[in-house]
Coordinates of C-alpha atoms in Angstrom, one line a residue:
M1 CA 140.0 92.9 123.3
E2 CA 138.4 89.4 123.1
S3 CA 135.6 89.0 125.6
K4 CA 134.9 85.7 127.4
I5 CA 131.8 83.9 128.6
L6 CA 131.1 80.9 130.9
S7 CA 130.5 77.7 129.0
A8 CA 127.4 76.0 130.4
S9 CA 128.6 72.5 129.4
T10 CA 132.1 72.6 130.8
N11 CA 131.8 75.4 133.4
Q12 CA 135.0 76.8 131.9
I13 CA 135.6 80.3 130.7
R14 CA 135.4 80.1 126.9
P15 CA 136.5 82.8 124.4
Y16 CA 133.7 84.7 122.6
N17 CA 134.2 84.1 118.9
P18 CA 132.9 87.2 117.0
W19 CA 133.2 85.6 113.6
R20 CA 131.2 82.6 114.6
A21 CA 128.6 85.0 116.2
W22 CA 128.2 87.0 113.0
G23 CA 127.9 83.8 111.0
L24 CA 125.1 82.5 113.2
Q25 CA 123.4 85.9 113.1
V26 CA 123.4 85.6 109.3
V27 CA 121.8 82.2 109.6
R28 CA 119.2 83.5 112.0
V29 CA 118.3 86.3 109.7
L30 CA 118.1 83.9 106.8
I31 CA 115.7 81.7 108.8
F32 CA 113.5 84.7 109.4
V33 CA 113.7 85.7 105.7
G34 CA 112.8 82.1 104.7
I35 CA 109.7 82.2 106.9
V36 CA 108.7 85.6 105.4
G37 CA 109.3 84.1 101.9
C38 CA 107.0 81.2 102.6
L39 CA 104.2 83.6 103.7
H40 CA 104.7 85.7 100.6
L41 CA 104.8 82.6 98.2
S42 CA 101.7 81.1 99.9
A43 CA 99.8 84.3 99.4
R44 CA 100.8 84.4 95.7
T45 CA 99.9 80.7 95.2
R46 CA 96.6 81.1 97.0
A47 CA 95.7 84.1 94.8
T48 CA 96.7 82.1 91.7
K49 CA 94.6 79.2 92.7
E50 CA 91.5 81.4 93.3
N51 CA 91.7 82.6 89.7
N52 CA 92.4 79.2 88.1
R53 CA 89.4 76.9 88.1
E54 CA 91.4 73.7 87.4
L55 CA 93.7 74.0 90.4
N56 CA 91.0 73.5 93.0
S57 CA 88.9 70.4 93.3
E58 CA 85.9 72.2 94.7
L59 CA 85.9 74.6 91.7
S60 CA 86.1 71.6 89.4
K61 CA 83.0 70.1 91.0
K62 CA 81.1 73.3 90.5
F63 CA 82.2 73.3 86.8
Q64 CA 81.1 69.7 86.5
K65 CA 77.7 70.5 88.1
L66 CA 76.8 73.3 85.7
S67 CA 78.3 71.6 82.7
G68 CA 76.3 68.4 83.3
G69 CA 79.4 66.3 83.5
F70 CA 80.4 67.1 79.9
T71 CA 83.7 68.4 78.6
V72 CA 84.5 72.1 79.0
G73 CA 86.5 73.6 76.2
E74 CA 88.8 76.6 75.9
P75 CA 87.4 80.1 76.3
L76 CA 86.0 81.6 73.1
L77 CA 88.2 84.6 72.2
Q78 CA 85.4 87.1 71.3
N79 CA 83.5 86.9 74.6
G80 CA 85.3 84.6 77.0
L81 CA 82.5 82.0 77.0
L82 CA 83.5 78.4 77.8
P83 CA 81.8 75.9 75.4
V84 CA 80.5 72.7 76.9
F85 CA 80.7 69.6 74.6
D86 CA 78.8 66.3 74.8
G87 CA 80.2 62.9 73.9
Q88 CA 79.8 63.5 70.2
G89 CA 81.7 66.8 70.3
Q90 CA 78.6 68.9 70.0
V91 CA 78.2 72.2 72.0
V92 CA 75.3 71.7 74.4
K93 CA 75.7 74.9 76.6
Y94 CA 78.1 77.7 77.5
L95 CA 79.7 78.7 80.8
A96 CA 81.0 82.2 81.8
T97 CA 82.7 83.7 84.9
T98 CA 82.4 87.2 86.3
S99 CA 86.1 87.2 87.0
P100 CA 88.3 89.0 86.0
D101 CA 86.0 91.5 84.5
A102 CA 84.2 92.3 87.8
D103 CA 87.0 91.7 90.3
H104 CA 86.9 95.4 91.2
I105 CA 83.4 95.2 92.5
I106 CA 83.6 94.8 96.2
G107 CA 80.8 93.4 98.4
F108 CA 81.2 93.6 102.2
S109 CA 84.9 93.0 102.1
G110 CA 85.9 91.6 98.8
P111 CA 84.9 90.5 95.2
T112 CA 83.1 87.2 94.3
N113 CA 83.6 85.1 91.2
V114 CA 80.3 83.6 89.9
L115 CA 80.0 80.8 87.3
I116 CA 77.0 81.2 85.0
A117 CA 75.6 78.5 82.7
F118 CA 73.7 79.4 79.5
D119 CA 71.8 77.2 77.1
L120 CA 72.2 77.4 73.4
D121 CA 69.6 80.3 73.3
M122 CA 71.9 82.2 75.7
Q123 CA 69.4 82.0 78.6
V124 CA 70.7 81.6 82.1
T125 CA 70.2 78.0 83.4
G126 CA 72.3 78.0 86.6
L127 CA 74.7 80.0 88.7
E128 CA 77.4 78.9 91.2
V129 CA 79.9 80.8 93.4
L130 CA 83.4 79.7 92.3
W131 CA 85.4 81.7 94.9
S132 CA 84.9 84.8 97.1
R133 CA 87.1 87.1 99.1
D134 CA 84.0 88.4 100.8
T135 CA 83.2 87.7 104.5
R136 CA 82.3 84.1 104.9
E137 CA 79.1 84.7 106.9
H138 CA 77.7 87.2 104.4
L139 CA 78.5 84.9 101.5
S140 CA 76.9 81.9 103.2
E141 CA 73.7 84.0 103.6
V142 CA 73.6 84.7 99.8
E143 CA 74.5 81.1 98.7
N144 CA 71.7 79.7 100.8
E145 CA 69.0 82.1 99.5
S146 CA 67.5 80.4 96.4
E147 CA 65.2 83.3 95.7
F148 CA 68.2 85.6 95.1
W149 CA 69.6 83.3 92.4
N150 CA 66.2 82.5 90.8
Q151 CA 65.8 86.1 89.8
F152 CA 68.6 85.5 87.2
I153 CA 67.3 82.2 85.9
G154 CA 65.8 82.4 82.4
L155 CA 67.3 85.8 81.6
K156 CA 69.0 86.2 78.3
W157 CA 72.5 87.7 77.9
E158 CA 71.1 91.1 76.9
E159 CA 68.4 91.0 79.6
L160 CA 71.1 90.3 82.3
A161 CA 73.2 93.2 81.0
Q162 CA 70.3 95.6 81.2
K163 CA 68.9 94.4 84.6
Q164 CA 68.4 97.5 86.8
Q165 CA 66.8 96.0 89.9
I166 CA 68.4 93.4 92.2
D167 CA 66.5 91.8 95.1
A168 CA 69.1 91.7 97.7
V169 CA 69.5 89.2 100.6
S170 CA 68.6 90.6 104.0
G171 CA 71.6 90.7 106.3
A172 CA 74.0 90.4 103.3
T173 CA 73.0 93.4 101.3
L174 CA 76.4 94.5 100.1
T175 CA 77.5 91.0 99.1
S176 CA 74.3 90.3 97.2
F177 CA 74.4 93.7 95.4
A178 CA 78.0 93.1 94.5
I179 CA 77.2 89.8 92.9
G180 CA 74.3 91.3 90.9
E181 CA 76.5 94.2 89.8
S182 CA 79.2 91.7 88.8
L183 CA 76.8 89.8 86.6
I184 CA 75.6 93.1 84.9
K185 CA 79.2 94.2 84.4
R186 CA 80.4 90.9 83.0
F187 CA 77.8 90.9 80.2
G188 CA 78.4 94.5 79.1
G189 CA 75.7 96.4 81.0
E190 CA 76.0 99.8 82.7
I191 CA 76.1 99.1 86.4
P192 CA 73.2 100.8 88.2
S193 CA 73.5 102.2 91.6
L194 CA 72.1 99.2 93.5
R195 CA 73.5 100.2 96.8
F196 CA 72.1 103.7 96.6
P197 CA 69.1 103.4 94.2
E198 CA 67.1 106.3 95.6
P199 CA 66.9 109.4 93.4
L200 CA 68.4 112.6 94.6
T201 CA 65.8 115.0 96.1
V202 CA 65.8 118.7 96.6
T203 CA 65.4 118.3 100.3
E204 CA 68.7 116.5 100.5
L205 CA 70.4 119.5 99.0
H206 CA 69.1 122.1 101.5
S207 CA 72.1 121.7 103.8
V208 CA 74.4 122.8 100.9
F209 CA 71.9 124.9 98.8
P210 CA 69.3 126.3 101.2
E211 CA 67.5 128.0 98.3
A212 CA 67.3 124.9 96.1
D213 CA 63.9 124.5 94.6
S214 CA 64.4 122.1 91.6
L215 CA 66.8 119.7 90.0
E216 CA 67.5 119.0 86.3
P217 CA 69.4 115.8 85.4
S218 CA 72.4 116.3 83.2
P219 CA 71.9 115.0 79.7
L220 CA 75.5 113.7 79.6
D221 CA 75.7 112.2 83.0
H222 CA 73.0 110.1 84.7
H223 CA 74.4 110.8 88.1
A224 CA 74.8 114.6 87.9
W225 CA 72.2 117.4 88.3
D226 CA 71.9 121.2 87.8
V227 CA 70.4 122.9 90.9
F228 CA 68.0 125.9 90.6
N229 CA 66.2 128.2 93.0
K230 CA 62.5 129.1 92.7
D231 CA 63.3 131.8 90.1
S232 CA 65.0 129.1 87.9
H233 CA 68.3 130.8 88.6
P234 CA 71.2 128.3 88.6
L235 CA 72.7 127.7 92.1
G236 CA 75.3 125.2 91.1
F237 CA 75.9 121.6 90.0
V238 CA 76.1 118.3 92.0
L239 CA 77.6 115.0 91.1
S240 CA 77.0 111.7 93.0
T241 CA 80.0 109.5 93.6
S242 CA 77.7 106.5 93.4
P243 CA 77.8 104.1 91.5
V244 CA 81.3 105.1 90.3
S245 CA 82.9 104.7 93.7
D246 CA 80.7 102.0 95.2
D247 CA 83.6 99.6 95.1
I248 CA 85.6 101.8 97.5
V249 CA 85.0 100.5 101.0
G250 CA 85.8 102.4 104.2
Y251 CA 85.7 100.5 107.5
Q252 CA 82.9 98.2 106.3
G253 CA 81.1 99.6 103.3
P254 CA 80.8 102.3 100.6
T255 CA 79.5 105.8 101.0
R256 CA 77.4 108.0 98.7
T257 CA 78.9 111.5 98.6
L258 CA 77.8 114.6 96.6
I259 CA 80.4 116.8 95.0
V260 CA 78.9 120.3 95.1
L261 CA 80.1 122.8 92.6
K262 CA 79.4 126.5 92.2
P263 CA 78.2 127.9 88.8
N264 CA 81.8 128.7 88.0
G265 CA 82.7 125.0 88.1
K266 CA 84.7 125.2 91.3
V267 CA 84.0 122.8 94.2
H268 CA 81.9 124.4 96.9
R269 CA 82.1 121.4 99.3
I270 CA 81.6 117.7 99.6
H271 CA 78.6 116.3 101.4
V272 CA 78.0 112.7 102.6
L273 CA 74.4 111.5 102.0
K274 CA 74.2 107.8 102.9
S275 CA 76.7 105.1 103.9
Y276 CA 77.0 101.5 104.7
D277 CA 79.9 102.3 106.9
N278 CA 79.8 102.3 110.7
Q279 CA 78.0 104.9 112.7
P280 CA 79.0 107.2 114.3
Y281 CA 82.0 107.4 112.0
V282 CA 80.0 108.6 109.0
S283 CA 78.4 111.4 111.0
Y284 CA 81.8 112.7 111.9
L285 CA 82.5 113.7 108.3
N286 CA 79.8 116.3 107.7
E287 CA 80.4 117.6 111.3
D288 CA 84.2 118.0 111.1
W289 CA 85.1 121.7 110.6
S290 CA 87.5 121.1 107.7
W291 CA 86.7 117.8 106.0
P292 CA 83.7 119.0 103.8
E293 CA 85.9 121.8 102.5
L294 CA 88.8 119.5 101.5
F295 CA 88.5 120.2 97.8
N296 CA 87.1 123.7 98.0
G297 CA 88.0 126.0 95.2
L298 CA 89.3 123.2 92.9
S299 CA 88.0 122.4 89.5
L300 CA 87.0 118.8 88.6
Q301 CA 90.3 118.5 86.7
E302 CA 92.2 119.6 89.8
V303 CA 90.2 117.2 92.0
A304 CA 91.0 114.3 89.5
E305 CA 94.7 115.1 89.8
F306 CA 94.6 115.6 93.6
S307 CA 97.0 113.4 95.6
L308 CA 96.0 112.6 99.1
E309 CA 99.6 111.5 99.9
E310 CA 101.3 114.6 98.5
Q311 CA 98.8 116.9 100.3
G312 CA 99.3 115.1 103.6
V313 CA 95.6 114.3 104.0
E314 CA 95.2 111.8 106.9
G315 CA 91.4 111.8 107.3
V316 CA 89.1 112.6 110.1
S317 CA 90.3 111.6 113.6
G318 CA 88.2 108.7 114.8
A319 CA 86.9 107.9 111.3
T320 CA 90.1 107.6 109.3
F321 CA 89.1 104.6 107.1
T322 CA 85.7 106.1 106.3
S323 CA 86.9 109.6 105.5
M324 CA 89.8 108.4 103.3
A325 CA 87.5 106.1 101.4
V326 CA 85.1 109.1 100.8
A327 CA 88.1 111.2 99.6
K328 CA 89.2 108.5 97.2
G329 CA 85.7 108.1 95.9
V330 CA 85.4 111.8 95.2
I331 CA 88.7 111.7 93.3
K332 CA 87.6 108.7 91.3
R333 CA 84.3 110.3 90.5
A334 CA 86.0 113.5 89.3
R335 CA 88.3 111.4 87.0
Q336 CA 85.3 109.6 85.5
A337 CA 83.5 112.9 85.0
I338 CA 86.3 114.5 82.9
E339 CA 87.2 111.4 80.8
P340 CA 88.7 111.2 78.4
T341 CA 91.5 113.4 79.5
P342 CA 94.2 114.6 77.1
E343 CA 96.9 113.0 79.2
P344 CA 96.3 110.2 81.8
V345 CA 97.2 111.1 85.4
V346 CA 100.3 109.2 86.3
S347 CA 100.8 108.6 90.0
K348 CA 104.2 109.7 91.2
K349 CA 106.4 107.2 93.1
E350 CA 108.2 109.7 95.3
I351 CA 107.8 109.4 99.0
H352 CA 106.0 112.3 100.6
L353 CA 106.2 112.8 104.3
T354 CA 103.1 114.1 106.1
P355 CA 103.2 116.0 109.5
R356 CA 102.1 112.7 111.1
D357 CA 105.1 111.0 109.5
W358 CA 107.5 113.7 110.8
G359 CA 106.0 113.4 114.3
T360 CA 106.5 109.6 114.4
L361 CA 110.0 109.8 112.8
S362 CA 111.0 112.4 115.4
V363 CA 109.9 110.1 118.2
I364 CA 111.8 107.2 116.6
F365 CA 114.9 109.3 116.4
F366 CA 114.8 110.5 120.0
G367 CA 113.9 107.0 121.3
A368 CA 116.9 105.6 119.5
I369 CA 119.2 108.3 120.9
L370 CA 117.8 107.7 124.4
A371 CA 118.4 103.9 124.1
M372 CA 121.9 104.2 122.7
T373 CA 123.3 106.8 125.1
H374 CA 123.6 107.6 128.8
L375 CA 120.4 109.6 128.6
R376 CA 118.5 106.4 129.3
G377 CA 119.6 106.8 132.8
V378 CA 118.0 110.2 133.3
T379 CA 114.7 109.1 135.0
W380 CA 112.6 112.2 134.4
L381 CA 113.6 112.3 130.7
R382 CA 112.7 108.7 130.2
V383 CA 109.3 109.0 132.0
V384 CA 108.4 112.1 129.9
F385 CA 109.3 110.3 126.7
Q386 CA 107.2 107.2 127.8
F387 CA 104.2 109.4 128.2
V388 CA 104.8 111.0 124.7
L389 CA 105.2 107.5 123.3
I390 CA 101.9 106.2 124.8
G391 CA 99.9 109.4 124.0
Y392 CA 101.2 110.3 120.6
V393 CA 102.5 107.2 118.9
G394 CA 100.1 104.9 120.7
L395 CA 96.7 106.5 121.3
I396 CA 96.8 109.1 118.6
N397 CA 98.7 107.4 115.7
G398 CA 98.4 103.8 116.7
D399 CA 101.9 103.1 115.4
L400 CA 102.7 99.8 117.0
L401 CA 104.3 96.8 115.3
S402 CA 102.3 93.6 115.2
Q403 CA 102.1 90.2 113.7
A404 CA 99.0 91.2 111.7
M405 CA 101.0 94.1 110.1
F406 CA 104.1 92.0 109.4
V407 CA 102.0 89.2 107.8
G408 CA 100.2 91.8 105.6
W409 CA 103.5 93.2 104.4
A410 CA 104.9 89.8 103.8
Q411 CA 101.9 88.8 101.7
N412 CA 101.2 92.1 99.9
G413 CA 104.3 94.2 99.9
V414 CA 105.8 97.0 102.1
P415 CA 103.8 100.3 102.0
W416 CA 106.8 102.5 101.3
Q417 CA 104.6 105.4 100.1
S418 CA 101.6 105.3 102.3
A419 CA 103.1 104.3 105.7
I420 CA 106.8 105.3 105.5
S421 CA 107.0 106.1 109.3
L422 CA 105.8 102.6 110.1
V423 CA 108.3 101.2 107.7
V424 CA 111.1 103.1 109.3
L425 CA 109.9 102.0 112.8
A426 CA 109.9 98.4 111.6
S427 CA 113.4 98.8 110.1
V428 CA 114.8 100.2 113.3
A429 CA 113.1 97.4 115.3
F430 CA 114.7 94.7 113.2
L431 CA 118.1 96.2 112.2
L432 CA 119.3 97.6 115.6
P433 CA 119.0 94.3 117.5
V434 CA 121.1 92.5 114.9
T435 CA 123.8 95.2 114.6
T436 CA 124.0 96.8 118.1
K437 CA 122.8 94.1 120.5
K438 CA 120.0 96.5 121.6
N439 CA 116.3 95.7 121.2
V440 CA 115.5 99.4 120.9
Y441 CA 111.9 98.9 119.9
C442 CA 110.8 96.8 122.8
S443 CA 112.6 98.9 125.4
H444 CA 112.1 102.5 124.0
L445 CA 109.6 102.6 121.1
C446 CA 106.7 100.3 121.9
A447 CA 103.8 102.2 123.6
H448 CA 102.5 99.0 125.3
G449 CA 106.0 98.3 126.6
A450 CA 106.1 101.9 128.0
V451 CA 102.9 101.3 129.9
Q452 CA 104.3 98.2 131.5
Q453 CA 107.5 100.1 132.4
L454 CA 105.5 102.8 134.2
V455 CA 103.4 100.3 136.3
R456 CA 106.1 97.8 137.2
N457 CA 107.1 97.5 140.9
R458 CA 104.3 100.0 141.8
L459 CA 102.9 97.4 144.2
S460 CA 104.7 96.1 147.2
F461 CA 103.4 92.6 146.6
Q462 CA 105.1 90.9 143.7
L463 CA 104.9 87.4 142.3
H464 CA 108.0 85.4 141.5
P465 CA 107.3 82.5 139.2
S466 CA 109.5 79.5 139.5
R467 CA 112.0 78.6 136.7
N468 CA 109.7 75.8 135.4
V469 CA 106.7 78.2 135.4
K470 CA 108.7 80.7 133.4
R471 CA 109.8 78.1 130.9
F472 CA 106.2 77.1 130.4
L473 CA 105.0 80.7 130.1
K474 CA 107.7 81.4 127.4
L475 CA 106.0 78.8 125.2
I476 CA 103.0 81.1 124.8
P477 CA 104.6 83.5 122.3
L478 CA 106.1 80.5 120.5
G479 CA 102.6 79.0 120.2
L480 CA 101.3 82.3 118.9
L481 CA 104.0 82.5 116.2
I482 CA 103.1 78.9 115.1
W483 CA 99.4 80.0 114.9
V484 CA 100.5 83.1 112.9
I485 CA 102.3 80.9 110.3
I486 CA 99.3 78.5 110.1
V487 CA 96.8 81.3 109.6
S488 CA 99.0 83.1 107.0
V489 CA 100.0 80.1 104.9
F490 CA 96.5 78.6 104.7
G491 CA 94.8 82.0 104.4
L492 CA 92.4 81.2 107.3
S493 CA 89.6 83.8 108.0
Y494 CA 91.1 84.7 111.4
S495 CA 92.1 88.2 112.3
L496 CA 95.6 88.2 113.7
V497 CA 95.0 91.5 115.5
D498 CA 93.1 89.4 118.0
I499 CA 96.2 87.7 119.4
E500 CA 98.0 90.9 120.5
P501 CA 97.0 94.0 122.5
F502 CA 98.3 96.6 120.1
D503 CA 95.0 97.3 118.2
A504 CA 93.6 98.3 121.6
Y505 CA 95.4 101.7 121.3
L506 CA 93.0 102.6 118.5
F507 CA 90.2 101.9 121.0
Q508 CA 87.5 103.5 118.9
I509 CA 87.6 100.6 116.4
A510 CA 89.4 97.9 118.4
G511 CA 87.9 94.5 119.1
W512 CA 87.3 93.1 122.5
S513 CA 90.0 90.5 122.1
A514 CA 92.8 93.1 121.7
I515 CA 91.4 95.3 124.5
T516 CA 91.1 92.3 126.9
I517 CA 94.7 91.2 126.2
A518 CA 95.9 94.8 126.7
I519 CA 94.2 95.2 130.1
V520 CA 95.1 91.7 131.3
G521 CA 98.8 92.3 130.3
I522 CA 99.0 95.6 132.1
V523 CA 97.3 94.2 135.3
A524 CA 99.7 91.2 135.2
S525 CA 102.6 93.6 134.9
L526 CA 101.7 95.1 138.2
F527 CA 102.5 91.8 139.9
V528 CA 105.1 90.4 137.5
P529 CA 107.4 93.1 135.9
M530 CA 106.9 93.3 132.2
A531 CA 104.7 90.2 132.2
Y532 CA 103.3 90.6 128.8
C533 CA 106.6 91.5 127.1
R534 CA 108.3 88.5 128.7
F535 CA 105.6 85.8 128.5
G536 CA 103.0 86.9 125.9
C537 CA 104.4 89.0 123.1
P538 CA 105.2 87.1 119.8
T539 CA 106.6 90.3 118.2
G540 CA 109.0 90.9 121.1
T541 CA 110.0 87.2 121.0
L542 CA 110.8 87.5 117.3
L543 CA 112.9 90.6 117.9
E544 CA 114.8 89.0 120.8
F545 CA 115.6 86.0 118.6
L546 CA 117.3 88.3 116.1
R547 CA 119.1 90.3 118.8
R548 CA 122.9 89.8 118.9
T549 CA 124.1 89.0 122.4
G550 CA 127.2 87.8 124.3
R551 CA 126.1 84.3 123.6
S552 CA 125.3 84.7 119.9
D553 CA 128.3 82.6 118.9
R554 CA 126.6 79.6 120.4
L555 CA 123.6 77.6 119.2
S556 CA 120.6 77.8 121.5
L557 CA 117.2 76.3 122.1
A558 CA 115.8 79.4 120.3
D559 CA 117.8 78.6 117.2
G560 CA 116.4 75.1 117.1
L561 CA 112.8 76.3 117.6
A562 CA 113.3 78.9 114.9
L563 CA 114.5 76.2 112.5
L564 CA 111.4 74.2 113.3
L565 CA 109.2 77.2 112.6
L566 CA 110.9 77.5 109.2
I567 CA 110.4 73.8 108.5
L568 CA 106.8 74.1 109.5
A569 CA 106.3 77.1 107.2
I570 CA 107.9 75.2 104.3
V571 CA 105.8 72.1 104.9
L572 CA 102.6 74.1 105.3
Y573 CA 103.4 76.0 102.1
V574 CA 104.0 72.9 100.1
T575 CA 100.9 71.3 101.5
S576 CA 98.8 74.4 100.7
A577 CA 100.3 74.6 97.2
T578 CA 99.4 71.1 96.3

């Protein structure tokens, strides 16, 4: 039976046109897909520009500076050097870049590409940073420290490759070490353990080998040792993950871990020695009852083939990033120790569900059932579910959708294997509003929304904003969506987690901005029901735009604003690309 709605323009009852509604819904989805496409293309274009010296005027200036204004030729095939020609066509110097050879070497948060100038005797005459994905503040400290760069001036190619000591920049240690390691790597040297240069001592082993009395370095591996007691009886064997895993960053830095093996070659435990990561997260690892025994009883070959995803390893609670980085470092070190292997380990593409995934998927399923059936009217059941949602999905798992997450997916791809439960949650959030008219995520699956539902109307005093005030407040999430597009397209160094409260549910690592927004939003909801959801949430606004309603067959102001956002994204993308 055809439904009817009241036409605002004629005050007449007008038939609801389902075909027109579905057509406009398709257009709305295409607008959303178009914006996502702009974010993806801008990220790809930006990455290409960072790796192409001629596409960026600032990079060209740096090339001109180190080339003396002469002409730079094509790379020499045998070593990638760029010859520099004078006006008579004679080679006067050479240029080289550390990228792509050293792109895997991470500083504080990313790699750095350095341009090096050599004279005809292959001595370094100058260095310039071409681009960096490291933190801006740390990079600035290094760029402004002339003494750091001067230690490389005058070195020949072979001397640079063999350099074992790097004088780091105070306050930017990881970034400066990474640059030094990149230079050594680029010119064929074996990267020393600059981040953890201290030799291993017997004292450091007493926590795993109380009877240890002496160490004997392995003749085949500079970062492995046999351990003996005072009677020269072998106790076991230890391998350091550094420098092999120094490029694996946890929350904010690498960690040096020992792989401790028994005389039979089986892993006894893993033991964290030193880390650039946050305290107290690092201290949690050795103290956790199960984490040091993660690889117990396995051979190095089995550790090398170990899959964290298949085994459902989720890290140490409260130190997830750090612990997972340590585990990946151990696996990488084991692979390096057994190379060459007869057959390379090929990662499987199947999706493996962990207990955490099953828990989140169960909540999603029950939440959808609750939203789609009469069960949503059962008060006690709804309240119990809201507490489960807040406690398990929010505070324990931190599974909340956010603009920061969506932008990351748009730019880098959807994590089907590593975060399948979040992918399903996002799929439910976007598909059900379009197909069923119900915004299930905002009403039944968002932990922050559940908190607001629990506190609304708890106070007798309630504020009732006027219509004009409500119209103004609804511009806030629109403004935030515009900011999201600007930050994403231009790749600005601004963390999008700071514009929403969802990161606050992982309060152990959350920033003050997210925590403040969360608290302010909840307090506001005491006086204005669902205040943050209605007037502050860009993610909820996006889902509401896609939701099919009884007025979906008519163009609205939201449609016009969405089209403007698409045009803005296209214009910004074209601007950034040129």
